[in-house]
mmCIF file of C-alpha atoms and ligand atoms in Angstrom:
data_model
loop_
_atom_site.group_PDB
_atom_site.id
_atom_site.type_symbol
_atom_site.label_atom_id
_atom_site.label_comp_id
_atom_site.label_asym_id
_atom_site.label_seq_id
_atom_site.Cartn_x
_atom_site.Cartn_y
_atom_site.Cartn_z
ATOM 1 C CA MET N 1 42.760 16.453 -55.663
ATOM 2 C CA ALA N 2 41.928 13.206 -53.884
ATOM 3 C CA ARG N 3 40.055 13.444 -50.602
ATOM 4 C CA VAL N 4 39.956 10.401 -48.353
ATOM 5 C CA TYR N 5 37.018 9.047 -46.384
ATOM 6 C CA ASN N 6 38.028 10.042 -42.862
ATOM 7 C CA PHE N 7 36.456 7.882 -40.151
ATOM 8 C CA SER N 8 38.283 9.685 -37.329
ATOM 9 C CA ALA N 9 36.574 9.924 -33.932
ATOM 10 C CA GLY N 10 37.651 13.561 -33.754
ATOM 11 C CA PRO N 11 38.709 15.981 -35.038
ATOM 12 C CA SER N 12 36.721 14.659 -37.930
ATOM 13 C CA MET N 13 35.353 15.375 -41.397
ATOM 14 C CA LEU N 14 33.645 18.671 -42.162
ATOM 15 C CA PRO N 15 31.089 19.077 -44.949
ATOM 16 C CA GLU N 16 32.944 19.759 -48.203
ATOM 17 C CA GLN N 17 30.702 22.727 -48.908
ATOM 18 C CA VAL N 18 31.713 24.304 -45.594
ATOM 19 C CA LEU N 19 35.389 23.947 -46.472
ATOM 20 C CA LYS N 20 34.772 25.436 -49.937
ATOM 21 C CA THR N 21 32.898 28.427 -48.528
ATOM 22 C CA ALA N 22 35.630 28.982 -45.939
ATOM 23 C CA ALA N 23 38.264 28.798 -48.695
ATOM 24 C CA ALA N 24 36.369 31.256 -50.902
ATOM 25 C CA GLU N 25 36.023 33.701 -47.994
ATOM 26 C CA MET N 26 39.550 33.178 -46.667
ATOM 27 C CA LEU N 27 41.216 36.383 -47.902
ATOM 28 C CA ASP N 28 38.241 38.694 -48.005
ATOM 29 C CA TYR N 29 35.220 37.945 -45.849
ATOM 30 C CA LYS N 30 32.201 39.535 -47.549
ATOM 31 C CA GLY N 31 34.013 42.646 -48.736
ATOM 32 C CA SER N 32 35.661 43.380 -45.371
ATOM 33 C CA GLY N 33 39.109 43.002 -46.930
ATOM 34 C CA GLN N 34 40.089 40.631 -44.113
ATOM 35 C CA SER N 35 39.946 36.991 -43.193
ATOM 36 C CA VAL N 36 37.682 36.090 -40.265
ATOM 37 C CA MET N 37 40.930 34.881 -38.670
ATOM 38 C CA GLU N 38 42.308 38.416 -38.644
ATOM 39 C CA MET N 39 39.292 40.380 -37.535
ATOM 40 C CA SER N 40 38.722 42.039 -34.166
ATOM 41 C CA HIS N 41 36.204 40.062 -32.163
ATOM 42 C CA ARG N 42 34.709 43.441 -31.192
ATOM 43 C CA SER N 43 34.118 44.455 -34.819
ATOM 44 C CA LYS N 44 30.605 44.837 -36.243
ATOM 45 C CA THR N 45 31.385 42.201 -38.857
ATOM 46 C CA TYR N 46 32.407 39.640 -36.282
ATOM 47 C CA ASP N 47 29.542 40.513 -33.969
ATOM 48 C CA ALA N 48 27.150 39.551 -36.768
ATOM 49 C CA ILE N 49 28.942 36.209 -37.184
ATOM 50 C CA ILE N 50 28.730 35.149 -33.532
ATOM 51 C CA LYS N 51 25.130 36.353 -33.218
ATOM 52 C CA GLU N 52 24.154 34.440 -36.361
ATOM 53 C CA ALA N 53 25.932 31.299 -35.093
ATOM 54 C CA GLU N 54 23.930 31.438 -31.868
ATOM 55 C CA ALA N 55 20.648 32.188 -33.652
ATOM 56 C CA LEU N 56 21.204 29.245 -36.020
ATOM 57 C CA LEU N 57 22.094 26.881 -33.182
ATOM 58 C CA ARG N 58 18.921 27.936 -31.337
ATOM 59 C CA GLU N 59 16.852 27.393 -34.465
ATOM 60 C CA VAL N 60 18.408 24.087 -35.560
ATOM 61 C CA MET N 61 18.366 22.577 -32.039
ATOM 62 C CA ASN N 62 15.073 24.234 -31.073
ATOM 63 C CA ILE N 63 16.613 25.607 -27.857
ATOM 64 C CA PRO N 64 14.007 27.123 -25.491
ATOM 65 C CA ASP N 65 14.312 30.825 -24.572
ATOM 66 C CA ASN N 66 15.130 30.101 -20.934
ATOM 67 C CA TYR N 67 18.450 28.548 -21.933
ATOM 68 C CA LYS N 68 21.714 30.386 -22.576
ATOM 69 C CA VAL N 69 24.113 29.328 -25.319
ATOM 70 C CA LEU N 70 27.782 29.824 -24.411
ATOM 71 C CA PHE N 71 30.702 29.612 -26.833
ATOM 72 C CA LEU N 72 33.702 28.658 -24.671
ATOM 73 C CA GLN N 73 37.165 27.116 -24.947
ATOM 74 C CA GLY N 74 38.998 24.414 -23.035
ATOM 75 C CA GLY N 75 37.225 21.455 -24.615
ATOM 76 C CA ALA N 76 34.648 19.130 -23.132
ATOM 77 C CA SER N 77 37.392 18.214 -20.650
ATOM 78 C CA SER N 78 37.169 21.664 -19.017
ATOM 79 C CA GLN N 79 33.441 21.091 -18.572
ATOM 80 C CA PHE N 80 34.281 18.105 -16.391
ATOM 81 C CA ALA N 81 35.397 20.741 -13.832
ATOM 82 C CA MET N 82 33.129 23.641 -14.810
ATOM 83 C CA VAL N 83 29.973 21.603 -14.280
ATOM 84 C CA PRO N 84 30.691 20.714 -10.623
ATOM 85 C CA LEU N 85 32.229 24.122 -9.852
ATOM 86 C CA ASN N 86 29.061 25.863 -11.027
ATOM 87 C CA LEU N 87 26.341 23.332 -10.225
ATOM 88 C CA MET N 88 27.497 21.499 -7.062
ATOM 89 C CA ASN N 89 26.336 24.429 -5.020
ATOM 90 C CA LYS N 90 23.447 23.340 -2.786
ATOM 91 C CA ASN N 91 24.034 19.909 -1.279
ATOM 92 C CA HIS N 92 27.409 19.383 -2.928
ATOM 93 C CA LYS N 93 26.311 16.032 -4.294
ATOM 94 C CA ALA N 94 26.014 14.730 -7.848
ATOM 95 C CA ASP N 95 25.285 11.384 -9.502
ATOM 96 C CA TYR N 96 27.408 9.968 -12.323
ATOM 97 C CA VAL N 97 26.927 6.983 -14.616
ATOM 98 C CA ILE N 98 30.216 5.477 -15.776
ATOM 99 C CA THR N 99 29.788 4.402 -19.384
ATOM 100 C CA GLY N 100 33.346 4.892 -20.591
ATOM 101 C CA GLN N 101 36.514 6.894 -20.263
ATOM 102 C CA TRP N 102 34.976 10.314 -20.762
ATOM 103 C CA ALA N 103 32.223 9.651 -18.219
ATOM 104 C CA ASN N 104 34.855 8.384 -15.805
ATOM 105 C CA LYS N 105 37.035 11.455 -16.280
ATOM 106 C CA ALA N 106 34.005 13.665 -15.653
ATOM 107 C CA TYR N 107 33.242 11.732 -12.460
ATOM 108 C CA LYS N 108 36.819 11.910 -11.175
ATOM 109 C CA GLU N 109 36.976 15.647 -11.732
ATOM 110 C CA ALA N 110 33.637 16.193 -9.955
ATOM 111 C CA ALA N 111 34.895 14.161 -6.982
ATOM 112 C CA ARG N 112 37.510 16.892 -6.434
ATOM 113 C CA TYR N 113 34.821 19.511 -5.809
ATOM 114 C CA GLY N 114 32.105 17.639 -3.947
ATOM 115 C CA ASP N 115 30.444 14.339 -3.225
ATOM 116 C CA ALA N 116 30.291 12.548 -6.575
ATOM 117 C CA HIS N 117 28.400 9.272 -6.495
ATOM 118 C CA VAL N 118 28.604 6.444 -9.050
ATOM 119 C CA VAL N 119 25.065 5.273 -9.758
ATOM 120 C CA ALA N 120 26.044 2.536 -12.209
ATOM 121 C CA SER N 121 28.913 1.452 -14.435
ATOM 122 C CA SER N 122 29.404 -0.789 -17.453
ATOM 123 C CA ALA N 123 33.141 -1.235 -16.843
ATOM 124 C CA ASP N 124 32.583 -4.971 -16.230
ATOM 125 C CA LYS N 125 32.074 -5.598 -19.970
ATOM 126 C CA THR N 126 34.443 -3.004 -21.437
ATOM 127 C CA PHE N 127 31.590 -0.451 -21.611
ATOM 128 C CA SER N 128 29.843 -2.396 -24.362
ATOM 129 C CA TYR N 129 26.384 -1.501 -23.026
ATOM 130 C CA ILE N 130 24.485 1.250 -21.181
ATOM 131 C CA PRO N 131 23.620 0.097 -17.637
ATOM 132 C CA LYS N 132 19.932 -0.252 -16.752
ATOM 133 C CA LEU N 133 19.218 2.566 -14.310
ATOM 134 C CA ASP N 134 16.961 2.277 -11.266
ATOM 135 C CA PRO N 135 15.786 5.701 -10.013
ATOM 136 C CA ALA N 136 15.585 4.219 -6.498
ATOM 137 C CA THR N 137 19.412 4.214 -6.502
ATOM 138 C CA PHE N 138 19.683 7.894 -7.471
ATOM 139 C CA THR N 139 20.685 10.482 -4.841
ATOM 140 C CA PRO N 140 17.384 12.324 -4.182
ATOM 141 C CA ASP N 141 19.058 15.589 -3.107
ATOM 142 C CA ALA N 142 21.810 15.605 -5.743
ATOM 143 C CA ASP N 143 22.566 18.981 -7.317
ATOM 144 C CA TYR N 144 22.612 17.284 -10.740
ATOM 145 C CA PHE N 145 22.803 13.927 -12.519
ATOM 146 C CA HIS N 146 25.526 13.494 -15.182
ATOM 147 C CA ILE N 147 25.584 11.213 -18.212
ATOM 148 C CA CYS N 148 27.785 10.913 -21.269
ATOM 149 C CA MET N 149 25.085 10.612 -23.907
ATOM 150 C CA ASN N 150 27.159 9.050 -26.696
ATOM 151 C CA ASN N 151 30.287 7.147 -25.747
ATOM 152 C CA THR N 152 32.736 7.941 -28.516
ATOM 153 C CA ILE N 153 35.321 5.283 -27.667
ATOM 154 C CA TYR N 154 32.942 2.367 -27.005
ATOM 155 C CA GLY N 155 30.137 3.169 -29.459
ATOM 156 C CA THR N 156 27.188 3.185 -27.069
ATOM 157 C CA LYS N 157 24.376 5.704 -26.751
ATOM 158 C CA TYR N 158 21.472 6.350 -24.399
ATOM 159 C CA HIS N 159 18.289 5.753 -26.380
ATOM 160 C CA THR N 160 16.166 6.591 -23.327
ATOM 161 C CA LEU N 161 17.072 9.187 -20.726
ATOM 162 C CA PRO N 162 17.229 8.515 -16.974
ATOM 163 C CA GLU N 163 14.186 9.743 -15.036
ATOM 164 C CA THR N 164 15.815 12.200 -12.647
ATOM 165 C CA GLY N 165 12.701 14.072 -11.504
ATOM 166 C CA ASN N 166 13.637 17.518 -10.201
ATOM 167 C CA VAL N 167 17.367 16.813 -10.288
ATOM 168 C CA PRO N 168 18.797 18.581 -13.363
ATOM 169 C CA LEU N 169 20.130 16.188 -15.999
ATOM 170 C CA VAL N 170 23.548 17.165 -17.373
ATOM 171 C CA ALA N 171 24.864 15.515 -20.531
ATOM 172 C CA ASP N 172 28.132 15.430 -22.424
ATOM 173 C CA ILE N 173 26.931 15.405 -26.041
ATOM 174 C CA SER N 174 30.358 15.944 -27.644
ATOM 175 C CA SER N 175 30.001 13.100 -30.134
ATOM 176 C CA CYS N 176 26.262 13.229 -30.855
ATOM 177 C CA ALA N 177 25.484 16.971 -30.917
ATOM 178 C CA LEU N 178 23.590 17.912 -34.099
ATOM 179 C CA SER N 179 23.332 14.247 -35.188
ATOM 180 C CA GLU N 180 19.594 14.108 -34.455
ATOM 181 C CA PRO N 181 16.948 16.221 -32.692
ATOM 182 C CA ILE N 182 17.286 16.421 -28.903
ATOM 183 C CA ASP N 183 14.683 17.724 -26.453
ATOM 184 C CA VAL N 184 16.773 20.400 -24.737
ATOM 185 C CA SER N 185 14.019 21.042 -22.173
ATOM 186 C CA LYS N 186 14.721 17.644 -20.594
ATOM 187 C CA PHE N 187 18.198 18.832 -19.548
ATOM 188 C CA GLY N 188 19.640 21.343 -17.130
ATOM 189 C CA LEU N 189 22.860 21.577 -19.106
ATOM 190 C CA LEU N 190 24.339 20.173 -22.315
ATOM 191 C CA TYR N 191 27.949 20.523 -23.373
ATOM 192 C CA ALA N 192 30.044 19.500 -26.357
ATOM 193 C CA GLY N 193 33.559 19.853 -27.643
ATOM 194 C CA ALA N 194 32.902 21.011 -31.196
ATOM 195 C CA GLN N 195 35.502 18.932 -33.033
ATOM 196 C CA LYS N 196 33.321 15.850 -33.522
ATOM 197 C CA ASN N 197 30.241 17.163 -35.262
ATOM 198 C CA MET N 198 30.049 20.952 -35.062
ATOM 199 C CA ALA N 199 33.303 22.638 -36.098
ATOM 200 C CA PRO N 200 37.074 22.237 -35.897
ATOM 201 C CA ALA N 201 38.731 21.947 -32.469
ATOM 202 C CA GLY N 202 38.900 24.999 -30.215
ATOM 203 C CA LEU N 203 35.234 25.621 -29.452
ATOM 204 C CA THR N 204 33.157 24.181 -26.620
ATOM 205 C CA VAL N 205 29.411 24.763 -26.716
ATOM 206 C CA VAL N 206 27.415 24.908 -23.473
ATOM 207 C CA ILE N 207 23.620 25.100 -23.382
ATOM 208 C CA ILE N 208 22.461 25.869 -19.844
ATOM 209 C CA ARG N 209 19.088 26.551 -18.232
ATOM 210 C CA GLU N 210 19.183 30.089 -16.875
ATOM 211 C CA ASP N 211 18.221 29.236 -13.296
ATOM 212 C CA LEU N 212 21.372 27.093 -12.976
ATOM 213 C CA ILE N 213 23.610 30.104 -13.614
ATOM 214 C CA GLY N 214 24.886 32.368 -10.846
ATOM 215 C CA ASN N 215 25.700 30.123 -7.874
ATOM 216 C CA ALA N 216 29.229 28.956 -8.628
ATOM 217 C CA GLN N 217 31.428 27.748 -5.786
ATOM 218 C CA ASP N 218 33.624 30.512 -4.305
ATOM 219 C CA ILE N 219 36.846 28.911 -5.550
ATOM 220 C CA THR N 220 35.638 28.992 -9.178
ATOM 221 C CA PRO N 221 38.144 30.779 -11.429
ATOM 222 C CA THR N 222 36.560 33.688 -13.270
ATOM 223 C CA MET N 223 37.065 32.012 -16.640
ATOM 224 C CA PHE N 224 35.272 28.890 -15.314
ATOM 225 C CA ASN N 225 32.182 30.756 -14.158
ATOM 226 C CA TYR N 226 29.185 30.358 -16.492
ATOM 227 C CA GLN N 227 27.735 33.634 -15.242
ATOM 228 C CA ILE N 228 30.737 35.623 -16.487
ATOM 229 C CA HIS N 229 30.337 34.198 -19.985
ATOM 230 C CA ALA N 230 26.537 34.484 -19.959
ATOM 231 C CA ASP N 231 26.683 38.142 -18.840
ATOM 232 C CA ASN N 232 29.219 38.950 -21.547
ATOM 233 C CA GLY N 233 27.626 37.160 -24.489
ATOM 234 C CA SER N 234 30.586 34.731 -24.686
ATOM 235 C CA MET N 235 32.826 37.806 -25.180
ATOM 236 C CA PHE N 236 34.353 38.176 -21.711
ATOM 237 C CA ASN N 237 37.638 37.461 -23.430
ATOM 238 C CA THR N 238 38.550 36.662 -27.035
ATOM 239 C CA PRO N 239 36.341 33.783 -28.168
ATOM 240 C CA PRO N 240 37.595 31.134 -30.656
ATOM 241 C CA CYS N 241 36.493 33.427 -33.495
ATOM 242 C CA TYR N 242 37.333 31.356 -36.546
ATOM 243 C CA THR N 243 35.953 28.121 -35.106
ATOM 244 C CA ILE N 244 32.664 29.849 -34.280
ATOM 245 C CA TYR N 245 32.536 31.081 -37.896
ATOM 246 C CA ILE N 246 33.008 27.504 -39.174
ATOM 247 C CA CYS N 247 30.326 26.341 -36.738
ATOM 248 C CA LYS N 248 28.002 28.909 -38.320
ATOM 249 C CA LEU N 249 28.756 27.484 -41.785
ATOM 250 C CA VAL N 250 28.091 23.946 -40.501
ATOM 251 C CA LEU N 251 24.749 25.074 -39.060
ATOM 252 C CA GLU N 252 23.839 26.750 -42.370
ATOM 253 C CA TRP N 253 24.665 23.466 -44.112
ATOM 254 C CA ILE N 254 22.422 21.504 -41.736
ATOM 255 C CA LYS N 255 19.595 24.001 -42.106
ATOM 256 C CA ASN N 256 19.739 24.689 -45.833
ATOM 257 C CA GLU N 257 21.317 21.622 -47.454
ATOM 258 C CA ILE N 258 20.185 18.838 -45.122
ATOM 259 C CA GLY N 259 16.893 20.438 -44.083
ATOM 260 C CA GLY N 260 17.314 20.248 -40.304
ATOM 261 C CA LEU N 261 18.006 17.642 -37.655
ATOM 262 C CA GLU N 262 15.076 15.316 -38.514
ATOM 263 C CA ASN N 263 16.595 14.820 -41.940
ATOM 264 C CA MET N 264 20.103 14.639 -40.483
ATOM 265 C CA LYS N 265 18.907 11.814 -38.256
ATOM 266 C CA LYS N 266 17.447 9.891 -41.224
ATOM 267 C CA ILE N 267 20.720 10.152 -43.109
ATOM 268 C CA ASN N 268 22.722 9.102 -40.041
ATOM 269 C CA GLU N 269 20.388 6.143 -39.441
ATOM 270 C CA LYS N 270 20.806 5.059 -43.034
ATOM 271 C CA LYS N 271 24.606 5.178 -42.777
ATOM 272 C CA ALA N 272 24.694 3.324 -39.447
ATOM 273 C CA ALA N 273 22.249 0.673 -40.700
ATOM 274 C CA LEU N 274 24.457 -0.038 -43.725
ATOM 275 C CA LEU N 275 27.388 -0.851 -41.465
ATOM 276 C CA TYR N 276 25.484 -2.605 -38.647
ATOM 277 C CA ASP N 277 23.543 -4.800 -41.098
ATOM 278 C CA PHE N 278 26.777 -5.854 -42.713
ATOM 279 C CA LEU N 279 28.419 -6.557 -39.315
ATOM 280 C CA ASP N 280 25.408 -8.593 -38.141
ATOM 281 C CA ASN N 281 25.652 -10.831 -41.200
ATOM 282 C CA SER N 282 29.423 -10.998 -41.546
ATOM 283 C CA LYS N 283 31.354 -14.199 -40.856
ATOM 284 C CA LEU N 284 34.585 -12.276 -40.300
ATOM 285 C CA PHE N 285 33.664 -9.017 -38.560
ATOM 286 C CA ARG N 286 31.398 -8.346 -35.604
ATOM 287 C CA GLY N 287 30.243 -5.255 -33.743
ATOM 288 C CA THR N 288 31.294 -4.980 -30.087
ATOM 289 C CA VAL N 289 28.174 -3.261 -28.668
ATOM 290 C CA VAL N 290 24.859 -4.816 -27.623
ATOM 291 C CA PRO N 291 22.331 -3.970 -30.384
ATOM 292 C CA GLU N 292 19.929 -1.956 -28.201
ATOM 293 C CA ASP N 293 22.594 0.552 -27.108
ATOM 294 C CA ARG N 294 24.383 1.110 -30.401
ATOM 295 C CA SER N 295 25.595 4.580 -31.358
ATOM 296 C CA LEU N 296 24.670 6.182 -34.671
ATOM 297 C CA MET N 297 28.008 7.976 -34.755
ATOM 298 C CA ASN N 298 30.787 5.656 -33.553
ATOM 299 C CA ILE N 299 30.758 2.032 -34.677
ATOM 300 C CA PRO N 300 33.456 -0.247 -33.211
ATOM 301 C CA PHE N 301 34.033 -3.704 -34.688
ATOM 302 C CA VAL N 302 36.617 -6.492 -34.553
ATOM 303 C CA THR N 303 37.591 -9.676 -36.349
ATOM 304 C CA GLY N 304 38.726 -11.316 -33.109
ATOM 305 C CA ASP N 305 42.264 -11.646 -34.467
ATOM 306 C CA ALA N 306 44.589 -8.716 -33.729
ATOM 307 C CA ASP N 307 46.860 -9.449 -36.707
ATOM 308 C CA LEU N 308 43.925 -9.561 -39.087
ATOM 309 C CA ASP N 309 42.595 -6.301 -37.593
ATOM 310 C CA ALA N 310 45.971 -4.668 -38.259
ATOM 311 C CA LYS N 311 45.990 -6.020 -41.830
ATOM 312 C CA PHE N 312 42.502 -4.644 -42.393
ATOM 313 C CA VAL N 313 43.414 -1.193 -41.070
ATOM 314 C CA ALA N 314 46.546 -1.081 -43.251
ATOM 315 C CA GLU N 315 44.721 -2.144 -46.422
ATOM 316 C CA ALA N 316 41.789 0.169 -45.722
ATOM 317 C CA THR N 317 44.166 3.104 -45.233
ATOM 318 C CA ALA N 318 45.871 2.359 -48.536
ATOM 319 C CA ALA N 319 42.438 2.291 -50.198
ATOM 320 C CA GLY N 320 41.526 5.760 -48.845
ATOM 321 C CA PHE N 321 39.503 4.826 -45.726
ATOM 322 C CA VAL N 322 41.538 6.446 -42.961
ATOM 323 C CA ASN N 323 41.538 6.572 -39.150
ATOM 324 C CA LEU N 324 39.727 3.242 -38.747
ATOM 325 C CA LYS N 325 41.968 1.924 -35.973
ATOM 326 C CA GLY N 326 39.955 1.324 -32.814
ATOM 327 C CA HIS N 327 40.753 2.743 -29.399
ATOM 328 C CA ARG N 328 43.486 0.756 -27.659
ATOM 329 C CA THR N 329 41.097 -0.308 -24.864
ATOM 330 C CA VAL N 330 38.728 -1.972 -27.355
ATOM 331 C CA GLY N 331 41.185 -2.960 -30.076
ATOM 332 C CA GLY N 332 40.039 -3.688 -33.601
ATOM 333 C CA MET N 333 38.416 -0.950 -35.610
ATOM 334 C CA ARG N 334 36.052 1.967 -35.151
ATOM 335 C CA ALA N 335 34.236 3.779 -37.926
ATOM 336 C CA SER N 336 33.065 7.195 -36.797
ATOM 337 C CA CYS N 337 30.309 8.274 -39.174
ATOM 338 C CA TYR N 338 29.606 11.857 -38.152
ATOM 339 C CA ASN N 339 27.260 14.183 -40.032
ATOM 340 C CA ALA N 340 29.809 15.109 -42.696
ATOM 341 C CA MET N 341 30.543 11.495 -43.707
ATOM 342 C CA PRO N 342 28.647 11.029 -46.968
ATOM 343 C CA ILE N 343 26.485 7.927 -47.464
ATOM 344 C CA GLU N 344 28.748 6.761 -50.299
ATOM 345 C CA GLY N 345 31.687 6.780 -47.871
ATOM 346 C CA VAL N 346 29.949 4.125 -45.776
ATOM 347 C CA GLU N 347 28.706 2.228 -48.856
ATOM 348 C CA LYS N 348 32.245 2.056 -50.199
ATOM 349 C CA LEU N 349 33.639 1.032 -46.810
ATOM 350 C CA VAL N 350 31.114 -1.826 -46.593
ATOM 351 C CA ALA N 351 31.999 -2.944 -50.132
ATOM 352 C CA PHE N 352 35.679 -2.885 -49.143
ATOM 353 C CA MET N 353 34.921 -4.931 -46.001
ATOM 354 C CA LYS N 354 32.970 -7.506 -48.061
ATOM 355 C CA ASP N 355 35.893 -7.869 -50.379
ATOM 356 C CA PHE N 356 38.330 -8.179 -47.452
ATOM 357 C CA GLU N 357 36.108 -10.826 -45.893
ATOM 358 C CA ALA N 358 35.987 -12.871 -49.102
ATOM 359 C CA LYS N 359 39.794 -12.801 -49.339
ATOM 360 C CA ASN N 360 40.554 -13.479 -45.674
ATOM 361 C CA LEU N 361 37.861 -15.847 -44.411
ATOM 362 C CA LYS N 362 39.522 -19.148 -43.633
HETATM 363 C C1 PLP U 1 36.164 13.890 -27.443
HETATM 364 C C2 PLP U 1 35.326 13.822 -26.231
HETATM 365 C C3 PLP U 1 35.656 14.491 -25.047
HETATM 366 C C4 PLP U 1 36.927 15.302 -24.900
HETATM 367 O O1 PLP U 1 36.788 16.470 -25.585
HETATM 368 P P1 PLP U 1 37.923 17.616 -25.563
HETATM 369 O O2 PLP U 1 37.240 18.696 -26.312
HETATM 370 O O3 PLP U 1 39.115 17.031 -26.258
HETATM 371 O O4 PLP U 1 38.205 17.936 -24.150
HETATM 372 C C5 PLP U 1 34.788 14.410 -23.987
HETATM 373 N N1 PLP U 1 33.647 13.702 -24.065
HETATM 374 C C6 PLP U 1 33.300 13.034 -25.176
HETATM 375 C C7 PLP U 1 32.028 12.266 -25.216
HETATM 376 C C8 PLP U 1 34.121 13.070 -26.286
HETATM 377 O O5 PLP U 1 33.778 12.408 -27.400
#
């Protein structure tokens, strides 16, 4: 069996041990005689799985007690609407920073439900940086302030958070969740589609401060109301049972094999440094993001020649480094190095790039 190094931006690699455990438990989960896929979500066995997943997430992310964890569906994209429907409830105003396509989609959706204000944007340079934010330009009576913490397509990340005072900070952490420790208490709400770093597709995780629950706009569909899901322990309807089970295995891997998010961060920094150091010294390739805003997870790079980029992607694919093609708005390549990408995957990619450079540098 030959497994490739999958640099996909999402869905993405899962830890091999997680896949092996899932395979071993596929037909008979712990003597239940059933797969987790087949089980009633109201069964005792499944109840233990979802409770353990939440307990592990709280432990690994150090989530304070006054926050609820919700296991939802609909992807991060549904949160673009759920956040304004539930939180734009006092002054019907919110601030947004436009740092890429996902941030822009979130802003556009919010503008349908209230007064969404663009504080800053980095569209002028193809989102290759995080704009410097001046709190004097923030809306003082906004119901919340929204950022996309790690910009999956463009490879930027906030390394310092905006100072929003009493205005709750809301962050899309789809592509950086579980990659390093995060101080949850600094946020009103965090959300993530799970398919980048937490689990397969199908699960959306929301971490919300309790006082922000319970004042949804009247038009909010029942399934889009955080209170409904909070009151029902994420079991108002059938949750994405199997994906939550895989998320539990991923959290066990982070806790027991990696040793928690501090260690996860060190490993991710090591991987990113391998690639960034090579890019900074390469005569053929270069990174597209300003150094101070670089993401640990998503690393876009180009040669500056579209034909050579295409040749690189084709040869890399043949050599077992897959999904390296960049987003069409950036061109070139993007290596997404999520938690499950082993260090040797990045080492081998860099060796392959060195070799490609030696053969193709004119
Ligand atoms: C992938 C991604 C999304 C979209 O997630 P879905 O779960 O497909 O809706 C939103 N935001 C960010 C930052 C992403 O990386």
